[in-house]
Amino acid sequence: MYKVAVIGASGLLGRAIANELAQQRGWQRVLTTFSRPESQSVTLDIRDAAAVTRFVDRERPDAIVIAAAERRPDVCEHDPALARALNVDAVRAIASAARRYGAWVLSISTDYVFDGTQPPYRHGAAPSPINAYGRSKLEGERALAESTDMGCVLRLPLLFGPIVDWGESAVTSLVPAIAASARTKPEARAAVMDAWAIRYPTYTPDVAVVVRQLLERHARGEAVCGTAQWSGDEPMTKYVIAQRLASALHVDAQLTPQHTPTDATPRPHNCHLDSARLEALGIGRRTPFDTAIREVLAKFPWRGK
């Protein structure tokens, strides 16, 4: 029996991974949650190193997937202690506990470890984050490498997928503004959308397939270690994403492009991740954005009509 612990299994990515692994015969899942406790999960605060150690000692998983993190750039900028606790110290605690049992650890990181000036970025490119979120995730990558030889960082870009509320992804968080722009008076209804930063929206069920394939390699003694990257291949600004969302929602949204950065927290311009390392291993799946977003909207229908 191959045993996998998924840390943060109630989050946007964690749920997709848990669902994908549930389809594997002969595998046992141990799911941990914190802010959204569920009947089939173990409540675990990964900021508590002693609790992390007790959990790993009790479960002794063959592999651990760390999908829990503080991923909101503005929160990281204003609360660097929280960002460090979740994105650095927790990774170190989990990896250190896992090392005692020889467990392989997969830790999720971000394209924001790069400054966005020289895309595409290969997995061996020198990181240079420009905000607190990127810095904390880069420190988390280093914490993993320092704590175990059986670890892999998987860098990912902007994620979207099946949601429990619109704000769970920066993609679906645009829906309320899009809907409002289609309902309000013409003279005051345009929604301003960023048309500067280039993102590569990536579907969480596709990432879950990547994670499952990486786990399969570990299970047969071919563990991928070091750094790997996966990304969607459709470049879009938030303005373009909003246009595609409006089309999927069948609404006449009034959108205005903003061609200069306006976020209080600095964002990179274009952090396109090169996925060649995983592609060379035959790992990966990409669902076209329009297909994927319609699947998301079908499961969480817009009620603004």
Tab-separated table of C-alpha atoms in Angstrom:
chain	number	residue	atom	x	y	z
A	1	MET	CA	0.000	0.000	0.000
A	2	TYR	CA	1.464	3.354	-1.119
A	3	LYS	CA	0.580	6.066	1.404
A	4	VAL	CA	0.412	9.750	0.466
A	5	ALA	CA	-0.221	12.645	2.848
A	6	VAL	CA	-1.737	15.743	1.225
A	7	ILE	CA	-1.139	18.805	3.419
A	8	GLY	CA	-3.758	21.486	2.784
A	9	ALA	CA	-6.275	19.202	1.105
A	10	SER	CA	-9.203	21.615	1.407
A	11	GLY	CA	-7.623	24.407	-0.653
A	12	LEU	CA	-8.038	25.157	-4.344
A	13	LEU	CA	-5.140	22.923	-5.405
A	14	GLY	CA	-5.312	20.479	-2.500
A	15	ARG	CA	-8.876	19.442	-3.367
A	16	ALA	CA	-7.922	18.723	-6.967
A	17	ILE	CA	-4.954	16.616	-5.843
A	18	ALA	CA	-7.059	14.724	-3.302
A	19	ASN	CA	-9.700	13.977	-5.943
A	20	GLU	CA	-7.097	12.759	-8.432
A	21	LEU	CA	-5.422	10.472	-5.886
A	22	ALA	CA	-8.770	9.011	-4.818
A	23	GLN	CA	-8.894	7.280	-8.223
A	24	GLN	CA	-5.620	5.397	-7.658
A	25	ARG	CA	-5.969	1.729	-6.760
A	26	GLY	CA	-3.704	0.496	-4.009
A	27	TRP	CA	-2.983	3.988	-2.711
A	28	GLN	CA	-3.955	5.347	0.690
A	29	ARG	CA	-4.574	9.074	1.151
A	30	VAL	CA	-4.150	10.948	4.407
A	31	LEU	CA	-5.639	14.422	4.028
A	32	THR	CA	-4.929	17.332	6.348
A	33	THR	CA	-6.955	20.530	6.598
A	34	PHE	CA	-7.019	23.539	8.893
A	35	SER	CA	-9.457	26.338	8.074
A	36	ARG	CA	-12.002	23.992	6.458
A	37	PRO	CA	-12.091	20.805	8.577
A	38	GLU	CA	-13.760	17.837	6.918
A	39	SER	CA	-14.916	14.443	8.172
A	40	GLN	CA	-12.352	12.538	6.086
A	41	SER	CA	-9.409	14.736	7.012
A	42	VAL	CA	-7.014	15.293	9.906
A	43	THR	CA	-6.924	18.809	11.354
A	44	LEU	CA	-3.326	20.030	11.315
A	45	ASP	CA	-1.856	23.482	11.925
A	46	ILE	CA	1.417	23.327	10.011
A	47	ARG	CA	2.705	26.333	11.974
A	48	ASP	CA	2.960	23.970	14.969
A	49	ALA	CA	6.202	22.056	14.384
A	50	ALA	CA	5.499	19.619	17.230
A	51	ALA	CA	2.082	18.797	15.762
A	52	VAL	CA	3.688	18.253	12.358
A	53	THR	CA	6.208	15.845	13.884
A	54	ARG	CA	3.481	13.920	15.715
A	55	PHE	CA	1.436	13.657	12.517
A	56	VAL	CA	4.348	12.285	10.461
A	57	ASP	CA	5.428	9.942	13.259
A	58	ARG	CA	1.900	8.546	13.471
A	59	GLU	CA	1.152	8.218	9.751
A	60	ARG	CA	4.624	7.448	8.355
A	61	PRO	CA	3.608	8.246	4.751
A	62	ASP	CA	5.677	7.198	1.755
A	63	ALA	CA	5.225	10.665	0.240
A	64	ILE	CA	3.984	14.079	1.357
A	65	VAL	CA	2.513	16.769	-0.891
A	66	ILE	CA	2.570	20.272	0.619
A	67	ALA	CA	-0.302	22.218	-0.937
A	68	ALA	CA	-0.843	24.534	2.045
A	69	ALA	CA	0.622	28.040	1.850
A	70	GLU	CA	-0.039	31.737	2.202
A	71	ARG	CA	-0.412	32.580	-1.482
A	72	ARG	CA	-1.918	36.094	-1.372
A	73	PRO	CA	0.804	38.629	-2.296
A	74	ASP	CA	-0.857	41.529	-0.461
A	75	VAL	CA	-1.182	39.489	2.755
A	76	CYS	CA	2.466	38.414	2.526
A	77	GLU	CA	3.552	42.024	2.010
A	78	HIS	CA	1.712	43.225	5.114
A	79	ASP	CA	2.293	40.160	7.325
A	80	PRO	CA	5.758	38.748	6.531
A	81	ALA	CA	5.752	36.748	9.791
A	82	LEU	CA	2.695	34.794	8.652
A	83	ALA	CA	4.233	34.290	5.213
A	84	ARG	CA	7.411	32.900	6.787
A	85	ALA	CA	5.504	30.640	9.175
A	86	LEU	CA	3.462	29.005	6.410
A	87	ASN	CA	5.774	29.208	3.404
A	88	VAL	CA	9.174	28.599	5.027
A	89	ASP	CA	9.112	27.262	8.582
A	90	ALA	CA	6.279	24.789	7.922
A	91	VAL	CA	8.073	23.382	4.862
A	92	ARG	CA	11.204	22.899	6.953
A	93	ALA	CA	9.279	21.143	9.726
A	94	ILE	CA	7.449	18.807	7.330
A	95	ALA	CA	10.583	17.941	5.355
A	96	SER	CA	12.638	17.349	8.499
A	97	ALA	CA	10.005	14.994	9.905
A	98	ALA	CA	9.663	13.197	6.559
A	99	ARG	CA	13.411	12.639	6.278
A	100	ARG	CA	13.403	10.320	9.298
A	101	TYR	CA	11.194	7.880	7.387
A	102	GLY	CA	12.660	8.367	3.931
A	103	ALA	CA	9.445	9.949	2.645
A	104	TRP	CA	9.566	11.911	-0.617
A	105	VAL	CA	8.282	15.488	-0.237
A	106	LEU	CA	6.699	17.535	-3.016
A	107	SER	CA	6.416	21.222	-2.139
A	108	ILE	CA	4.405	23.636	-4.267
A	109	SER	CA	6.098	26.915	-5.182
A	110	THR	CA	5.384	29.800	-7.550
A	111	ASP	CA	6.454	31.610	-10.694
A	112	TYR	CA	6.794	34.716	-8.489
A	113	VAL	CA	10.284	33.568	-7.457
A	114	PHE	CA	11.292	35.326	-10.722
A	115	ASP	CA	11.237	39.062	-11.479
A	116	GLY	CA	9.421	38.660	-14.799
A	117	THR	CA	11.941	40.474	-16.982
A	118	GLN	CA	13.469	37.570	-18.962
A	119	PRO	CA	10.901	34.857	-19.716
A	120	PRO	CA	10.640	31.992	-20.274
A	121	TYR	CA	12.337	30.735	-17.133
A	122	ARG	CA	13.914	27.280	-17.093
A	123	HIS	CA	13.891	25.366	-13.826
A	124	GLY	CA	17.569	26.144	-13.256
A	125	ALA	CA	17.269	29.896	-13.853
A	126	ALA	CA	18.452	32.193	-11.043
A	127	PRO	CA	15.465	33.381	-8.955
A	128	SER	CA	15.014	37.079	-8.207
A	129	PRO	CA	11.668	37.737	-6.481
A	130	ILE	CA	10.369	41.302	-6.246
A	131	ASN	CA	7.732	40.923	-3.521
A	132	ALA	CA	7.377	39.321	-0.083
A	133	TYR	CA	5.341	36.413	-1.424
A	134	GLY	CA	8.013	35.459	-3.939
A	135	ARG	CA	10.768	35.869	-1.359
A	136	SER	CA	8.958	33.648	1.149
A	137	LYS	CA	8.359	30.914	-1.422
A	138	LEU	CA	11.993	31.028	-2.523
A	139	GLU	CA	13.066	30.669	1.109
A	140	GLY	CA	10.666	27.729	1.335
A	141	GLU	CA	12.365	26.105	-1.647
A	142	ARG	CA	15.710	26.485	0.099
A	143	ALA	CA	14.283	25.145	3.374
A	144	LEU	CA	13.165	21.988	1.554
A	145	ALA	CA	16.588	21.492	-0.050
A	146	GLU	CA	18.344	22.020	3.284
A	147	SER	CA	16.074	19.588	5.141
A	148	THR	CA	15.946	16.549	2.870
A	149	ASP	CA	17.610	14.957	-0.154
A	150	MET	CA	14.247	13.394	-1.090
A	151	GLY	CA	12.394	16.549	-2.023
A	152	CYS	CA	11.038	18.219	-5.132
A	153	VAL	CA	9.817	21.777	-5.634
A	154	LEU	CA	7.015	22.152	-8.187
A	155	ARG	CA	6.698	25.753	-9.356
A	156	LEU	CA	3.294	26.771	-10.691
A	157	PRO	CA	1.795	29.991	-12.083
A	158	LEU	CA	-1.696	31.461	-11.614
A	159	LEU	CA	-4.106	28.647	-10.733
A	160	PHE	CA	-7.821	28.239	-11.327
A	161	GLY	CA	-10.165	25.306	-11.006
A	162	PRO	CA	-13.292	24.082	-9.204
A	163	ILE	CA	-14.028	26.603	-6.437
A	164	VAL	CA	-16.020	27.010	-3.233
A	165	ASP	CA	-16.269	30.805	-3.688
A	166	TRP	CA	-15.421	33.283	-6.453
A	167	GLY	CA	-12.463	34.730	-4.559
A	168	GLU	CA	-10.619	31.427	-4.253
A	169	SER	CA	-8.702	32.066	-7.500
A	170	ALA	CA	-7.509	35.328	-9.026
A	171	VAL	CA	-9.221	34.127	-12.226
A	172	THR	CA	-12.722	33.566	-10.845
A	173	SER	CA	-12.411	36.548	-8.501
A	174	LEU	CA	-13.020	38.681	-11.601
A	175	VAL	CA	-16.551	37.313	-12.085
A	176	PRO	CA	-18.410	39.697	-9.698
A	177	ALA	CA	-16.893	42.783	-11.386
A	178	ILE	CA	-17.649	41.342	-14.828
A	179	ALA	CA	-21.233	40.657	-13.796
A	180	ALA	CA	-21.638	44.128	-12.288
A	181	SER	CA	-20.321	45.782	-15.447
A	182	ALA	CA	-23.023	44.023	-17.443
A	183	ARG	CA	-25.839	45.098	-15.098
A	184	THR	CA	-25.130	48.738	-14.233
A	185	LYS	CA	-25.947	51.900	-16.157
A	186	PRO	CA	-23.941	52.342	-19.379
A	187	GLU	CA	-22.315	55.605	-18.298
A	188	ALA	CA	-20.747	54.038	-15.181
A	189	ARG	CA	-20.387	50.350	-15.857
A	190	ALA	CA	-16.925	49.707	-17.303
A	191	ALA	CA	-14.743	47.440	-15.141
A	192	VAL	CA	-11.043	48.342	-15.284
A	193	MET	CA	-8.840	45.264	-15.769
A	194	ASP	CA	-5.051	44.971	-15.737
A	195	ALA	CA	-3.675	44.637	-19.257
A	196	TRP	CA	0.005	44.832	-18.282
A	197	ALA	CA	1.030	41.678	-16.404
A	198	ILE	CA	1.115	38.504	-18.509
A	199	ARG	CA	-0.065	35.357	-16.739
A	200	TYR	CA	-0.424	31.704	-17.732
A	201	PRO	CA	-3.616	30.414	-16.092
A	202	THR	CA	-3.202	26.762	-15.153
A	203	TYR	CA	-6.051	24.366	-14.369
A	204	THR	CA	-5.817	22.644	-10.988
A	205	PRO	CA	-7.071	19.244	-12.262
A	206	ASP	CA	-4.187	19.348	-14.780
A	207	VAL	CA	-1.728	20.083	-11.968
A	208	ALA	CA	-3.248	17.205	-9.999
A	209	VAL	CA	-2.411	14.886	-12.920
A	210	VAL	CA	1.189	16.170	-12.844
A	211	VAL	CA	1.370	15.513	-9.095
A	212	ARG	CA	-0.082	12.020	-9.506
A	213	GLN	CA	2.433	11.228	-12.263
A	214	LEU	CA	5.295	12.450	-10.067
A	215	LEU	CA	4.033	10.248	-7.228
A	216	GLU	CA	3.823	7.290	-9.588
A	217	ARG	CA	7.476	7.771	-10.499
A	218	HIS	CA	8.424	7.869	-6.829
A	219	ALA	CA	6.344	4.766	-6.107
A	220	ARG	CA	8.328	2.797	-8.688
A	221	GLY	CA	11.688	4.027	-7.441
A	222	GLU	CA	12.256	6.838	-9.950
A	223	ALA	CA	11.752	9.887	-7.743
A	224	VAL	CA	12.098	13.314	-9.343
A	225	CYS	CA	14.058	15.588	-7.002
A	226	GLY	CA	15.265	19.173	-7.150
A	227	THR	CA	13.139	21.668	-9.059
A	228	ALA	CA	10.400	21.115	-11.629
A	229	GLN	CA	7.887	23.480	-13.229
A	230	TRP	CA	4.481	23.189	-14.833
A	231	SER	CA	2.435	25.845	-16.605
A	232	GLY	CA	-0.453	26.417	-18.921
A	233	ASP	CA	0.642	27.592	-22.356
A	234	GLU	CA	-1.840	30.412	-23.070
A	235	PRO	CA	-0.492	33.888	-22.191
A	236	MET	CA	-3.169	36.290	-20.925
A	237	THR	CA	-3.533	39.521	-19.037
A	238	LYS	CA	-6.376	39.900	-16.541
A	239	TYR	CA	-8.135	41.964	-19.199
A	240	VAL	CA	-8.006	39.028	-21.637
A	241	ILE	CA	-9.035	36.594	-18.905
A	242	ALA	CA	-12.020	38.831	-18.137
A	243	GLN	CA	-13.011	38.876	-21.812
A	244	ARG	CA	-12.863	35.073	-21.962
A	245	LEU	CA	-14.868	34.815	-18.729
A	246	ALA	CA	-17.515	37.184	-20.062
A	247	SER	CA	-17.811	35.055	-23.179
A	248	ALA	CA	-18.175	31.887	-21.099
A	249	LEU	CA	-20.803	33.620	-18.934
A	250	HIS	CA	-22.654	34.921	-22.022
A	251	VAL	CA	-22.743	38.477	-20.659
A	252	ASP	CA	-22.114	41.800	-22.368
A	253	ALA	CA	-19.391	43.005	-20.011
A	254	GLN	CA	-17.980	46.494	-20.352
A	255	LEU	CA	-14.239	46.241	-19.766
A	256	THR	CA	-11.499	48.871	-19.869
A	257	PRO	CA	-7.818	47.819	-20.173
A	258	GLN	CA	-5.288	49.326	-17.739
A	259	HIS	CA	-1.882	49.255	-19.443
A	260	THR	CA	0.292	50.256	-16.476
A	261	PRO	CA	0.717	48.394	-13.180
A	262	THR	CA	-1.503	49.679	-10.373
A	263	ASP	CA	-1.177	47.027	-7.641
A	264	ALA	CA	0.121	48.271	-4.301
A	265	THR	CA	2.235	45.107	-4.078
A	266	PRO	CA	4.680	44.855	-7.005
A	267	ARG	CA	3.969	42.060	-9.478
A	268	PRO	CA	6.326	40.671	-12.144
A	269	HIS	CA	5.531	41.431	-15.778
A	270	ASN	CA	5.921	37.941	-17.294
A	271	CYS	CA	7.150	34.892	-15.342
A	272	HIS	CA	6.411	32.249	-17.978
A	273	LEU	CA	7.679	28.916	-16.608
A	274	ASP	CA	9.424	26.494	-18.945
A	275	SER	CA	7.986	22.996	-18.360
A	276	ALA	CA	10.592	21.115	-20.426
A	277	ARG	CA	11.941	18.973	-17.574
A	278	LEU	CA	8.571	17.352	-16.903
A	279	GLU	CA	7.590	17.208	-20.567
A	280	ALA	CA	10.794	15.248	-21.275
A	281	LEU	CA	9.625	12.679	-18.697
A	282	GLY	CA	6.240	12.345	-20.386
A	283	ILE	CA	4.565	14.146	-17.497
A	284	GLY	CA	1.787	16.680	-17.892
A	285	ARG	CA	-1.665	17.562	-19.185
A	286	ARG	CA	-3.075	20.860	-20.442
A	287	THR	CA	-6.777	21.597	-20.806
A	288	PRO	CA	-7.560	24.607	-23.038
A	289	PHE	CA	-8.577	27.612	-20.927
A	290	ASP	CA	-11.996	28.056	-22.523
A	291	THR	CA	-12.838	24.385	-21.961
A	292	ALA	CA	-11.566	24.444	-18.379
A	293	ILE	CA	-13.316	27.664	-17.345
A	294	ARG	CA	-16.615	26.360	-18.662
A	295	GLU	CA	-16.143	23.249	-16.525
A	296	VAL	CA	-15.547	25.480	-13.496
A	297	LEU	CA	-18.601	27.629	-14.198
A	298	ALA	CA	-20.779	24.559	-14.757
A	299	LYS	CA	-19.922	23.317	-11.256
A	300	PHE	CA	-20.302	26.762	-9.633
A	301	PRO	CA	-22.897	28.518	-11.806
A	302	TRP	CA	-23.137	32.273	-11.944
A	303	ARG	CA	-26.304	33.404	-10.157
A	304	GLY	CA	-26.165	37.018	-11.249
A	305	LYS	CA	-28.694	36.757	-14.056
